[in-house]
Amino acid sequence: MTELSYQTDAYLQEFEANVTAVIADSRTVVLDKTAFYPGGGGQPHDLGSLLVNGVVYPVDKVKKQGEDVLHFLGGDAPLPAPGSASHGTLDWVRRYKLMRTHTALHVLCGTVFRDYGALVTGGDMEPLKGRMDFEFETMRGDLVREIEAAVNREVAQARDVRVKILPREEAFQIPDLIRTKINLLPEGIQQVRTVEIVGLDLQADGGTHVRNTREVGKIRVTDYKSKGAINKRIYIEVE
Ligand SMILES: [Zn+2]
């Protein structure tokens, strides 16, 4: 089982951990804890490196498998032994861009729900670029400009972003979380991690976010597209 350090400290760039398992076929290692985000909720996995016994292994891919986080090691150096101490380092430039982008997308969905009552049906992101699908019947250029102005006003409000881990029962009492389809969470999950942009948006979310919307910077709505009668896609970029 891997302790998910990124869930409680998104700003952790380096960490110490022990190798608990090694899978030679896939060149993967499991650590007892990690700051590497394994991907999910539209946010791509992190990249970086792992230093073990003087060898620097590139971390090319990270994936959650059950309770473990698998770190895929690049290069061709012999794999470390289970029980080894390691030092992990994230590609922080990339990760911080993803944090700003992820928070920008939550600003977008919070603003669009507040102003138009439109729910999100999906989303995806890469560093400094993202897209989100909304239940909108019509989307026009002037509406897009209005949304762009509104999201930048919210960023400028310098709203705090708060992460909490709540017992399932408590989370299920929160109306905003019910709206974002918390009821789709699997039965077995006893704790729900929530990300709140204070005064704007609250969702169940596993991703990494900046502490305050002022860190997001300027958001540009770059395009929009119809994805069906009641589905409209909005593309954003963060400068
Ligand atoms: Zn999210």
mmCIF file of C-alpha atoms and ligand atoms in Angstrom:
data_model
loop_
_atom_site.group_PDB
_atom_site.id
_atom_site.type_symbol
_atom_site.label_atom_id
_atom_site.label_comp_id
_atom_site.label_asym_id
_atom_site.label_seq_id
_atom_site.Cartn_x
_atom_site.Cartn_y
_atom_site.Cartn_z
ATOM 1 C CA MET A 1 0.000 0.000 0.000
ATOM 2 C CA THR A 2 1.363 3.411 -0.990
ATOM 3 C CA GLU A 3 0.690 6.495 1.130
ATOM 4 C CA LEU A 4 -0.432 9.260 -1.241
ATOM 5 C CA SER A 5 1.586 12.262 -0.025
ATOM 6 C CA TYR A 6 0.345 14.454 -2.908
ATOM 7 C CA GLN A 7 -3.198 14.229 -1.531
ATOM 8 C CA THR A 8 -2.306 16.246 1.566
ATOM 9 C CA ASP A 9 0.620 18.298 0.200
ATOM 10 C CA ALA A 10 0.400 19.137 -3.487
ATOM 11 C CA TYR A 11 3.562 21.281 -3.191
ATOM 12 C CA LEU A 12 5.845 18.370 -2.239
ATOM 13 C CA GLN A 13 8.518 18.317 -4.983
ATOM 14 C CA GLU A 14 10.965 15.831 -3.425
ATOM 15 C CA PHE A 15 10.509 13.019 -0.928
ATOM 16 C CA GLU A 16 12.158 10.025 0.750
ATOM 17 C CA ALA A 17 10.488 6.621 0.459
ATOM 18 C CA ASN A 18 11.278 2.926 0.661
ATOM 19 C CA VAL A 19 10.934 0.511 -2.240
ATOM 20 C CA THR A 20 8.394 -2.096 -1.086
ATOM 21 C CA ALA A 21 8.092 -4.180 -4.275
ATOM 22 C CA VAL A 22 9.855 -4.528 -7.632
ATOM 23 C CA ILE A 23 8.233 -5.954 -10.769
ATOM 24 C CA ALA A 24 11.033 -6.786 -13.200
ATOM 25 C CA ASP A 25 8.911 -7.455 -16.314
ATOM 26 C CA SER A 26 7.419 -3.981 -16.383
ATOM 27 C CA ARG A 27 10.444 -2.233 -14.724
ATOM 28 C CA THR A 28 8.142 -0.879 -12.049
ATOM 29 C CA VAL A 29 8.639 -0.239 -8.340
ATOM 30 C CA VAL A 30 6.104 0.283 -5.567
ATOM 31 C CA LEU A 31 7.055 2.788 -2.840
ATOM 32 C CA ASP A 32 5.695 3.015 0.717
ATOM 33 C CA LYS A 33 4.771 6.632 -0.028
ATOM 34 C CA THR A 34 4.881 8.925 -3.034
ATOM 35 C CA ALA A 35 4.473 12.504 -4.217
ATOM 36 C CA PHE A 36 4.035 11.321 -7.825
ATOM 37 C CA TYR A 37 0.453 11.791 -9.020
ATOM 38 C CA PRO A 38 -0.610 8.565 -10.772
ATOM 39 C CA GLY A 39 -3.137 10.201 -13.092
ATOM 40 C CA GLY A 40 -6.926 10.372 -12.855
ATOM 41 C CA GLY A 41 -9.838 12.820 -13.027
ATOM 42 C CA GLY A 42 -8.447 14.233 -16.277
ATOM 43 C CA GLN A 43 -5.055 15.128 -14.740
ATOM 44 C CA PRO A 44 -2.122 13.261 -16.367
ATOM 45 C CA HIS A 45 0.418 11.351 -14.259
ATOM 46 C CA ASP A 46 3.619 13.043 -13.133
ATOM 47 C CA LEU A 47 7.114 12.596 -14.525
ATOM 48 C CA GLY A 48 10.423 12.889 -12.688
ATOM 49 C CA SER A 49 13.199 10.704 -11.309
ATOM 50 C CA LEU A 50 14.002 8.282 -8.530
ATOM 51 C CA LEU A 51 17.474 8.065 -6.957
ATOM 52 C CA VAL A 52 18.311 4.656 -5.460
ATOM 53 C CA ASN A 53 21.809 3.612 -4.308
ATOM 54 C CA GLY A 54 23.473 6.266 -6.449
ATOM 55 C CA VAL A 55 21.509 5.396 -9.608
ATOM 56 C CA VAL A 56 19.121 7.985 -11.065
ATOM 57 C CA TYR A 57 16.159 6.293 -12.766
ATOM 58 C CA PRO A 58 13.860 8.408 -14.929
ATOM 59 C CA VAL A 59 10.211 7.939 -13.883
ATOM 60 C CA ASP A 60 8.434 7.721 -17.252
ATOM 61 C CA LYS A 61 4.979 6.751 -16.103
ATOM 62 C CA VAL A 62 3.049 6.437 -12.834
ATOM 63 C CA LYS A 63 -0.094 4.396 -12.356
ATOM 64 C CA LYS A 64 -2.367 3.434 -9.485
ATOM 65 C CA GLN A 65 -3.067 -0.269 -9.140
ATOM 66 C CA GLY A 66 -5.374 -1.088 -6.258
ATOM 67 C CA GLU A 67 -3.753 0.394 -3.134
ATOM 68 C CA ASP A 68 -0.319 0.631 -4.749
ATOM 69 C CA VAL A 69 1.282 3.292 -6.937
ATOM 70 C CA LEU A 70 3.490 1.816 -9.666
ATOM 71 C CA HIS A 71 6.502 3.879 -10.788
ATOM 72 C CA PHE A 72 7.754 2.852 -14.243
ATOM 73 C CA LEU A 73 11.533 3.260 -14.404
ATOM 74 C CA GLY A 74 13.202 4.228 -17.681
ATOM 75 C CA GLY A 75 16.771 3.529 -18.749
ATOM 76 C CA ASP A 76 18.431 0.124 -18.556
ATOM 77 C CA ALA A 77 20.231 0.258 -15.196
ATOM 78 C CA PRO A 78 19.668 -2.875 -13.066
ATOM 79 C CA LEU A 79 16.542 -2.497 -10.927
ATOM 80 C CA PRO A 80 16.873 -1.672 -7.213
ATOM 81 C CA ALA A 81 16.213 -4.336 -4.577
ATOM 82 C CA PRO A 82 13.039 -4.300 -2.463
ATOM 83 C CA GLY A 83 13.719 -2.549 0.847
ATOM 84 C CA SER A 84 16.031 0.063 -0.715
ATOM 85 C CA ALA A 85 15.780 3.681 0.364
ATOM 86 C CA SER A 86 14.955 6.075 -2.457
ATOM 87 C CA HIS A 87 14.708 9.787 -3.131
ATOM 88 C CA GLY A 88 12.008 10.921 -5.537
ATOM 89 C CA THR A 89 12.059 14.213 -7.468
ATOM 90 C CA LEU A 90 9.123 15.470 -9.518
ATOM 91 C CA ASP A 91 9.357 17.324 -12.803
ATOM 92 C CA TRP A 92 8.009 20.294 -10.879
ATOM 93 C CA VAL A 93 7.757 22.723 -13.807
ATOM 94 C CA ARG A 94 5.334 20.348 -15.522
ATOM 95 C CA ARG A 95 3.414 19.428 -12.355
ATOM 96 C CA TYR A 96 2.919 23.052 -11.290
ATOM 97 C CA LYS A 97 1.531 23.855 -14.751
ATOM 98 C CA LEU A 98 -0.902 20.953 -14.312
ATOM 99 C CA MET A 99 -1.931 22.243 -10.869
ATOM 100 C CA ARG A 100 -2.676 25.696 -12.303
ATOM 101 C CA THR A 101 -4.562 24.120 -15.215
ATOM 102 C CA HIS A 102 -6.581 21.801 -12.971
ATOM 103 C CA THR A 103 -7.625 24.653 -10.680
ATOM 104 C CA ALA A 104 -8.472 26.763 -13.760
ATOM 105 C CA LEU A 105 -10.866 24.027 -14.923
ATOM 106 C CA HIS A 106 -12.573 23.985 -11.519
ATOM 107 C CA VAL A 107 -12.922 27.782 -11.701
ATOM 108 C CA LEU A 108 -14.529 27.291 -15.124
ATOM 109 C CA CYS A 109 -17.014 24.641 -14.015
ATOM 110 C CA GLY A 110 -17.896 26.519 -10.790
ATOM 111 C CA THR A 111 -18.500 29.737 -12.735
ATOM 112 C CA VAL A 112 -20.527 28.091 -15.513
ATOM 113 C CA PHE A 113 -22.722 26.283 -12.991
ATOM 114 C CA ARG A 114 -23.303 29.440 -10.922
ATOM 115 C CA ASP A 115 -24.050 31.683 -13.926
ATOM 116 C CA TYR A 116 -25.872 29.272 -16.272
ATOM 117 C CA GLY A 117 -26.746 26.195 -14.194
ATOM 118 C CA ALA A 118 -24.894 23.964 -16.672
ATOM 119 C CA LEU A 119 -23.389 20.726 -15.360
ATOM 120 C CA VAL A 120 -20.071 19.243 -16.434
ATOM 121 C CA THR A 121 -20.108 15.943 -18.310
ATOM 122 C CA GLY A 122 -16.365 15.465 -18.842
ATOM 123 C CA GLY A 123 -12.963 17.068 -19.076
ATOM 124 C CA ASP A 124 -9.331 16.554 -19.850
ATOM 125 C CA MET A 125 -6.071 18.485 -19.523
ATOM 126 C CA GLU A 126 -2.404 18.736 -20.378
ATOM 127 C CA PRO A 127 0.041 21.311 -19.008
ATOM 128 C CA LEU A 128 -1.514 24.795 -19.527
ATOM 129 C CA LYS A 129 -4.346 23.488 -21.747
ATOM 130 C CA GLY A 130 -7.684 21.907 -20.938
ATOM 131 C CA ARG A 131 -11.171 21.214 -22.147
ATOM 132 C CA MET A 132 -14.463 20.699 -20.440
ATOM 133 C CA ASP A 133 -17.852 19.481 -21.685
ATOM 134 C CA PHE A 134 -21.039 21.096 -20.372
ATOM 135 C CA GLU A 135 -24.747 20.389 -20.658
ATOM 136 C CA PHE A 136 -25.445 23.461 -22.777
ATOM 137 C CA GLU A 137 -27.968 23.626 -25.591
ATOM 138 C CA THR A 138 -26.349 26.511 -27.400
ATOM 139 C CA MET A 139 -22.895 28.022 -27.265
ATOM 140 C CA ARG A 140 -22.022 31.204 -29.092
ATOM 141 C CA GLY A 141 -18.993 33.460 -29.405
ATOM 142 C CA ASP A 142 -20.472 36.211 -27.233
ATOM 143 C CA LEU A 143 -21.367 33.709 -24.511
ATOM 144 C CA VAL A 144 -17.819 32.341 -24.585
ATOM 145 C CA ARG A 145 -16.404 35.874 -24.167
ATOM 146 C CA GLU A 146 -18.774 36.415 -21.230
ATOM 147 C CA ILE A 147 -17.573 33.157 -19.620
ATOM 148 C CA GLU A 148 -13.914 34.104 -20.186
ATOM 149 C CA ALA A 149 -14.416 37.468 -18.469
ATOM 150 C CA ALA A 150 -16.251 35.822 -15.560
ATOM 151 C CA VAL A 151 -13.590 33.152 -14.912
ATOM 152 C CA ASN A 152 -10.842 35.778 -14.906
ATOM 153 C CA ARG A 153 -12.829 37.829 -12.393
ATOM 154 C CA GLU A 154 -12.957 34.733 -10.147
ATOM 155 C CA VAL A 155 -9.195 34.162 -10.481
ATOM 156 C CA ALA A 156 -8.612 37.816 -9.540
ATOM 157 C CA GLN A 157 -10.786 37.370 -6.414
ATOM 158 C CA ALA A 158 -7.791 35.402 -4.987
ATOM 159 C CA ARG A 159 -10.017 32.649 -3.620
ATOM 160 C CA ASP A 160 -8.400 30.064 -1.346
ATOM 161 C CA VAL A 161 -8.450 26.448 -2.492
ATOM 162 C CA ARG A 162 -9.011 23.998 0.376
ATOM 163 C CA VAL A 163 -8.559 20.240 0.355
ATOM 164 C CA LYS A 164 -10.315 18.022 2.906
ATOM 165 C CA ILE A 165 -10.640 14.301 3.435
ATOM 166 C CA LEU A 166 -14.105 13.501 4.826
ATOM 167 C CA PRO A 167 -15.833 10.318 5.978
ATOM 168 C CA ARG A 168 -18.175 9.046 3.238
ATOM 169 C CA GLU A 169 -21.348 9.690 5.285
ATOM 170 C CA GLU A 170 -20.402 13.318 5.947
ATOM 171 C CA ALA A 171 -19.539 13.988 2.294
ATOM 172 C CA PHE A 172 -22.864 12.533 1.149
ATOM 173 C CA GLN A 173 -24.723 15.188 3.189
ATOM 174 C CA ILE A 174 -23.204 18.083 1.213
ATOM 175 C CA PRO A 175 -25.598 19.286 -1.531
ATOM 176 C CA ASP A 176 -22.817 20.633 -3.814
ATOM 177 C CA LEU A 177 -21.129 17.235 -3.827
ATOM 178 C CA ILE A 178 -24.360 15.452 -4.703
ATOM 179 C CA ARG A 179 -24.678 17.747 -7.722
ATOM 180 C CA THR A 180 -21.234 16.668 -8.953
ATOM 181 C CA LYS A 181 -22.351 13.052 -8.964
ATOM 182 C CA ILE A 182 -20.615 11.910 -5.760
ATOM 183 C CA ASN A 183 -23.176 9.094 -5.710
ATOM 184 C CA LEU A 184 -21.208 7.457 -8.528
ATOM 185 C CA LEU A 185 -18.312 6.735 -6.138
ATOM 186 C CA PRO A 186 -17.820 3.009 -5.580
ATOM 187 C CA GLU A 187 -19.398 1.536 -2.403
ATOM 188 C CA GLY A 188 -16.066 0.480 -0.896
ATOM 189 C CA ILE A 189 -14.684 4.022 -0.653
ATOM 190 C CA GLN A 190 -14.920 5.119 2.996
ATOM 191 C CA GLN A 191 -13.293 8.528 2.638
ATOM 192 C CA VAL A 192 -13.968 11.265 0.146
ATOM 193 C CA ARG A 193 -11.371 13.887 -0.739
ATOM 194 C CA THR A 194 -12.927 17.241 -1.524
ATOM 195 C CA VAL A 195 -11.480 20.292 -3.253
ATOM 196 C CA GLU A 196 -13.177 23.607 -2.512
ATOM 197 C CA ILE A 197 -12.572 26.918 -4.230
ATOM 198 C CA VAL A 198 -13.972 28.973 -1.396
ATOM 199 C CA GLY A 199 -17.165 30.738 -2.419
ATOM 200 C CA LEU A 200 -17.245 29.220 -5.906
ATOM 201 C CA ASP A 201 -16.903 25.454 -6.289
ATOM 202 C CA LEU A 202 -16.813 22.245 -4.277
ATOM 203 C CA GLN A 203 -16.217 18.786 -5.698
ATOM 204 C CA ALA A 204 -14.996 15.323 -4.850
ATOM 205 C CA ASP A 205 -11.588 15.253 -6.528
ATOM 206 C CA GLY A 206 -8.312 13.358 -6.278
ATOM 207 C CA GLY A 207 -6.112 15.825 -8.166
ATOM 208 C CA THR A 208 -3.476 18.364 -7.193
ATOM 209 C CA HIS A 209 -4.396 22.051 -7.027
ATOM 210 C CA VAL A 210 -2.797 25.414 -6.287
ATOM 211 C CA ARG A 211 -3.522 27.011 -2.879
ATOM 212 C CA ASN A 212 -5.147 30.146 -4.205
ATOM 213 C CA THR A 213 -6.760 31.072 -7.528
ATOM 214 C CA ARG A 214 -4.282 33.958 -7.918
ATOM 215 C CA GLU A 215 -1.644 31.323 -8.792
ATOM 216 C CA VAL A 216 -3.687 30.252 -11.854
ATOM 217 C CA GLY A 217 -2.906 33.395 -13.862
ATOM 218 C CA LYS A 218 -4.846 34.533 -16.903
ATOM 219 C CA ILE A 219 -7.292 32.064 -18.493
ATOM 220 C CA ARG A 220 -8.080 32.304 -22.199
ATOM 221 C CA VAL A 221 -11.039 30.517 -23.752
ATOM 222 C CA THR A 222 -9.493 29.465 -27.054
ATOM 223 C CA ASP A 223 -12.293 27.550 -28.749
ATOM 224 C CA TYR A 224 -15.667 25.862 -28.368
ATOM 225 C CA LYS A 225 -17.382 23.061 -30.196
ATOM 226 C CA SER A 226 -20.701 21.264 -30.250
ATOM 227 C CA LYS A 227 -20.433 17.661 -29.106
ATOM 228 C CA GLY A 228 -24.142 16.911 -29.494
ATOM 229 C CA ALA A 229 -27.581 18.436 -28.867
ATOM 230 C CA ILE A 230 -26.961 19.190 -25.175
ATOM 231 C CA ASN A 231 -23.187 18.859 -25.012
ATOM 232 C CA LYS A 232 -20.825 21.752 -25.685
ATOM 233 C CA ARG A 233 -17.064 21.650 -25.287
ATOM 234 C CA ILE A 234 -15.025 24.650 -24.104
ATOM 235 C CA TYR A 235 -11.241 24.808 -24.610
ATOM 236 C CA ILE A 236 -9.041 26.903 -22.331
ATOM 237 C CA GLU A 237 -5.394 27.862 -22.043
ATOM 238 C CA VAL A 238 -3.607 29.207 -19.008
ATOM 239 C CA GLU A 239 -0.906 31.775 -19.708
HETATM 240 ZN ZN ZN B 1 -10.773 18.051 -10.872
#
